[in-house]
Amino acid sequence: MTSVAEAGLAACPECDELHIRRVLHPGERARCARCGTTLYRRPRRRPDQMLAIVTAALIAFVLANTFPILVLRAQGIVNEATLLGSVAALWSAGQEPVAAMVFVTAWLFPVFDLLAMFLLLLAIQTGSRPALFAPLLRTLQAMRPWGMIEVLMLGVLVSLIKLSKMADVLPGVALYAFIALTVLLAVILSYDLRALWQPDQQRTAEA
Ligand SMILES: [Zn+2]
């Protein structure tokens, strides 16, 4: 069975009008001739540029998790804590909902998103299409609307700072790495994942 996309066509998601696919310039979008709905767009950044950004974000993530980000004060004892250490401290201080939110938004979501993006972009870069490609991309696409991770991460920072009764944010490597990670994630999350389904069109356009 040949799909619409494989036949070089694009169907309008609103009115089903069929269009012949064209190779777009970076940043351009194709609209339906009948109703004006966006059919597809060509991201401003190429997959190899995105791979560099994702790699930088992964490095920032490792740094943000390796170095202490908080100074915890409990019963006169002062302790430096990493991000995950802070989550554990929040949990044991009876702040379970905040701990869970920080863990999911500042750790779990970014880890999954960055690793998935890295694998997908690497596969595109090496011209391979592993069996994992389609399910991974679909999962990522399903997760993204949840996301606005960069907004949530700012919320995490604020909640960390608000917990100043038991902790101070440490102005060190981890904090700066975390801020860099937030900025890089904003760029990564604004990338239109639909472009990854047909990277070949982009590559031929640039050759
Ligand atoms: Zn239409």
Coordinates of C-alpha atoms and ligand atoms in Angstrom, one line a residue:
M1 CA 0.0 0.0 0.0
T2 CA 1.4 3.4 -1.0
S3 CA 0.7 6.2 1.5
V4 CA -0.2 9.7 0.4
A5 CA 3.1 10.9 1.6
E6 CA 5.1 8.2 -0.2
A7 CA 3.3 9.2 -3.4
G8 CA 4.7 12.7 -3.0
L9 CA 1.4 14.2 -2.0
A10 CA 0.2 16.0 1.1
A11 CA -3.5 15.9 2.1
C12 CA -4.9 18.9 4.0
P13 CA -5.8 17.8 7.6
E14 CA -8.8 20.1 7.5
C15 CA -10.5 19.7 4.1
D16 CA -8.7 16.7 2.6
E17 CA -7.6 18.6 -0.5
L18 CA -4.6 16.8 -2.1
H19 CA -1.5 18.8 -3.0
I20 CA 1.8 17.9 -4.7
R21 CA 4.6 18.1 -2.2
R22 CA 7.3 20.7 -2.9
V23 CA 10.7 21.2 -1.3
L24 CA 10.5 24.3 0.8
H25 CA 13.2 26.8 1.8
P26 CA 14.2 26.9 5.5
G27 CA 11.5 28.5 7.6
E28 CA 8.9 28.3 4.8
R29 CA 5.5 26.6 5.3
A30 CA 3.1 25.1 2.8
R31 CA -0.6 26.1 3.1
C32 CA -3.7 24.5 1.7
A33 CA -4.7 26.2 -1.6
R34 CA -8.4 25.8 -0.6
C35 CA -8.6 26.6 3.1
G36 CA -5.2 28.0 4.1
T37 CA -4.4 25.4 6.7
T38 CA -0.7 24.7 7.2
L39 CA 0.2 21.4 5.5
Y40 CA 3.8 21.1 6.4
R41 CA 6.8 23.3 7.1
R42 CA 10.5 23.3 6.7
P43 CA 12.3 24.0 10.0
R44 CA 14.8 26.8 10.0
R45 CA 17.5 24.4 11.3
R46 CA 18.8 21.3 9.5
P47 CA 19.0 17.9 11.3
D48 CA 22.8 18.2 11.7
Q49 CA 22.4 21.6 13.4
M50 CA 19.7 20.2 15.6
L51 CA 22.0 17.2 16.5
A52 CA 24.6 19.7 17.7
I53 CA 22.1 21.6 19.8
V54 CA 20.7 18.3 21.3
T55 CA 24.3 17.2 22.1
A56 CA 25.0 20.5 23.8
A57 CA 21.8 20.1 25.8
L58 CA 22.8 16.6 26.9
I59 CA 26.1 17.9 28.1
A60 CA 24.3 20.7 30.0
F61 CA 22.0 18.1 31.5
V62 CA 25.0 16.0 32.8
L63 CA 26.7 19.1 34.3
A64 CA 23.4 20.2 35.9
N65 CA 23.1 16.8 37.5
T66 CA 26.7 16.3 38.5
F67 CA 27.4 19.4 40.5
P68 CA 25.5 20.6 43.6
I69 CA 22.6 23.0 42.8
L70 CA 21.3 23.6 46.3
V71 CA 22.6 24.2 49.8
L72 CA 20.2 22.4 52.2
R73 CA 19.8 23.4 55.8
A74 CA 18.2 20.9 58.2
Q75 CA 18.6 20.9 62.0
G76 CA 21.7 23.0 61.9
I77 CA 23.4 20.8 59.4
V78 CA 24.3 22.3 56.0
N79 CA 24.6 20.1 53.0
E80 CA 25.2 20.6 49.3
A81 CA 22.8 18.6 47.1
T82 CA 22.6 17.8 43.4
L83 CA 19.2 18.1 41.6
L84 CA 18.3 14.5 42.4
G85 CA 19.6 14.9 45.9
S86 CA 17.3 17.9 46.3
V87 CA 14.4 15.8 45.1
A88 CA 15.2 13.2 47.7
A89 CA 15.5 15.9 50.4
L90 CA 12.1 17.4 49.3
W91 CA 10.5 14.0 49.5
S92 CA 11.8 13.2 53.0
A93 CA 10.8 16.7 54.2
G94 CA 7.2 15.8 53.4
Q95 CA 7.0 17.7 50.2
E96 CA 6.2 14.7 48.1
P97 CA 4.1 16.5 45.4
V98 CA 6.7 19.1 44.8
A99 CA 9.4 16.4 44.7
A100 CA 7.5 14.4 42.2
M101 CA 6.9 17.5 40.0
V102 CA 10.5 18.5 40.1
F103 CA 11.7 14.9 39.2
V104 CA 9.3 14.5 36.3
T105 CA 9.7 18.0 34.8
A106 CA 13.4 18.7 35.5
W107 CA 14.7 15.1 35.0
L108 CA 12.4 12.5 33.5
F109 CA 11.0 14.6 30.6
P110 CA 14.3 16.2 29.5
V111 CA 16.1 12.8 29.7
F112 CA 13.6 11.1 27.5
D113 CA 13.1 13.9 25.1
L114 CA 16.9 14.6 24.6
L115 CA 17.8 10.9 24.3
A116 CA 15.0 10.3 21.8
M117 CA 15.9 13.3 19.7
F118 CA 19.6 12.3 19.8
L119 CA 18.9 8.8 18.5
L120 CA 16.4 10.1 15.8
L121 CA 18.7 12.8 14.5
L122 CA 21.7 10.4 14.6
A123 CA 19.8 7.9 12.6
I124 CA 18.9 10.6 10.0
Q125 CA 22.5 11.8 10.0
T126 CA 23.9 8.3 9.3
G127 CA 21.2 7.6 6.8
S128 CA 19.9 4.6 8.7
R129 CA 16.3 3.8 9.7
P130 CA 16.3 1.5 12.7
A131 CA 13.1 -0.4 13.6
L132 CA 12.9 1.8 16.6
F133 CA 12.7 5.0 14.6
A134 CA 8.9 5.2 13.9
P135 CA 7.7 4.2 17.4
L136 CA 10.2 6.5 19.0
L137 CA 9.2 9.5 16.9
R138 CA 5.5 8.8 17.4
T139 CA 6.0 8.6 21.2
L140 CA 7.9 11.8 21.2
Q141 CA 5.2 13.5 19.1
A142 CA 2.5 12.3 21.5
M143 CA 4.5 13.6 24.5
R144 CA 5.3 17.1 23.1
P145 CA 1.9 18.7 23.6
W146 CA 2.1 17.8 27.2
G147 CA 5.4 19.4 27.3
M148 CA 6.1 23.1 27.3
I149 CA 8.8 21.6 29.4
E150 CA 10.8 24.9 29.4
V151 CA 7.9 26.6 31.1
L152 CA 7.6 23.8 33.6
M153 CA 11.3 23.9 34.2
L154 CA 11.1 27.6 35.0
G155 CA 8.3 26.6 37.5
V156 CA 10.7 24.2 39.0
L157 CA 13.4 26.8 39.4
V158 CA 10.9 29.1 41.1
S159 CA 9.6 26.4 43.4
L160 CA 13.2 25.5 44.3
I161 CA 13.9 29.2 45.1
K162 CA 10.6 29.4 47.1
L163 CA 11.8 26.6 49.3
S164 CA 14.4 29.0 50.7
K165 CA 13.4 28.1 54.2
M166 CA 15.2 24.8 53.8
A167 CA 17.5 25.5 50.9
D168 CA 19.5 28.1 49.0
V169 CA 20.2 27.9 45.3
L170 CA 23.9 27.5 44.8
P171 CA 25.2 29.9 42.1
G172 CA 27.6 27.4 40.6
V173 CA 28.2 25.1 37.6
A174 CA 24.9 23.2 38.0
L175 CA 22.7 26.3 38.1
Y176 CA 24.3 27.8 35.0
A177 CA 24.2 24.4 33.2
F178 CA 20.5 24.2 34.2
I179 CA 19.8 27.6 32.8
A180 CA 21.6 26.7 29.5
L181 CA 19.6 23.5 29.4
T182 CA 16.4 25.4 29.7
V183 CA 17.3 27.7 26.8
L184 CA 18.5 24.8 24.6
L185 CA 15.3 22.9 25.4
A186 CA 13.2 25.8 24.3
V187 CA 14.9 25.7 20.9
I188 CA 14.6 21.9 20.7
L189 CA 10.9 21.8 21.7
S190 CA 10.1 24.4 19.1
Y191 CA 11.5 22.2 16.3
D192 CA 8.7 20.7 14.2
L193 CA 9.0 17.0 14.6
R194 CA 7.1 16.3 11.4
A195 CA 10.2 17.3 9.5
L196 CA 11.9 14.2 10.8
W197 CA 9.6 11.9 9.0
Q198 CA 10.9 13.0 5.6
P199 CA 14.5 14.2 6.1
D200 CA 15.5 13.0 2.6
Q201 CA 13.6 15.9 1.0
Q202 CA 15.6 18.3 3.1
R203 CA 18.9 16.7 2.3
T204 CA 18.3 16.6 -1.5
A205 CA 17.3 20.3 -1.3
E206 CA 20.6 21.2 0.3
A207 CA 22.8 19.0 -1.9
Ligands
ZN1 ZN -7.6 22.6 3.2

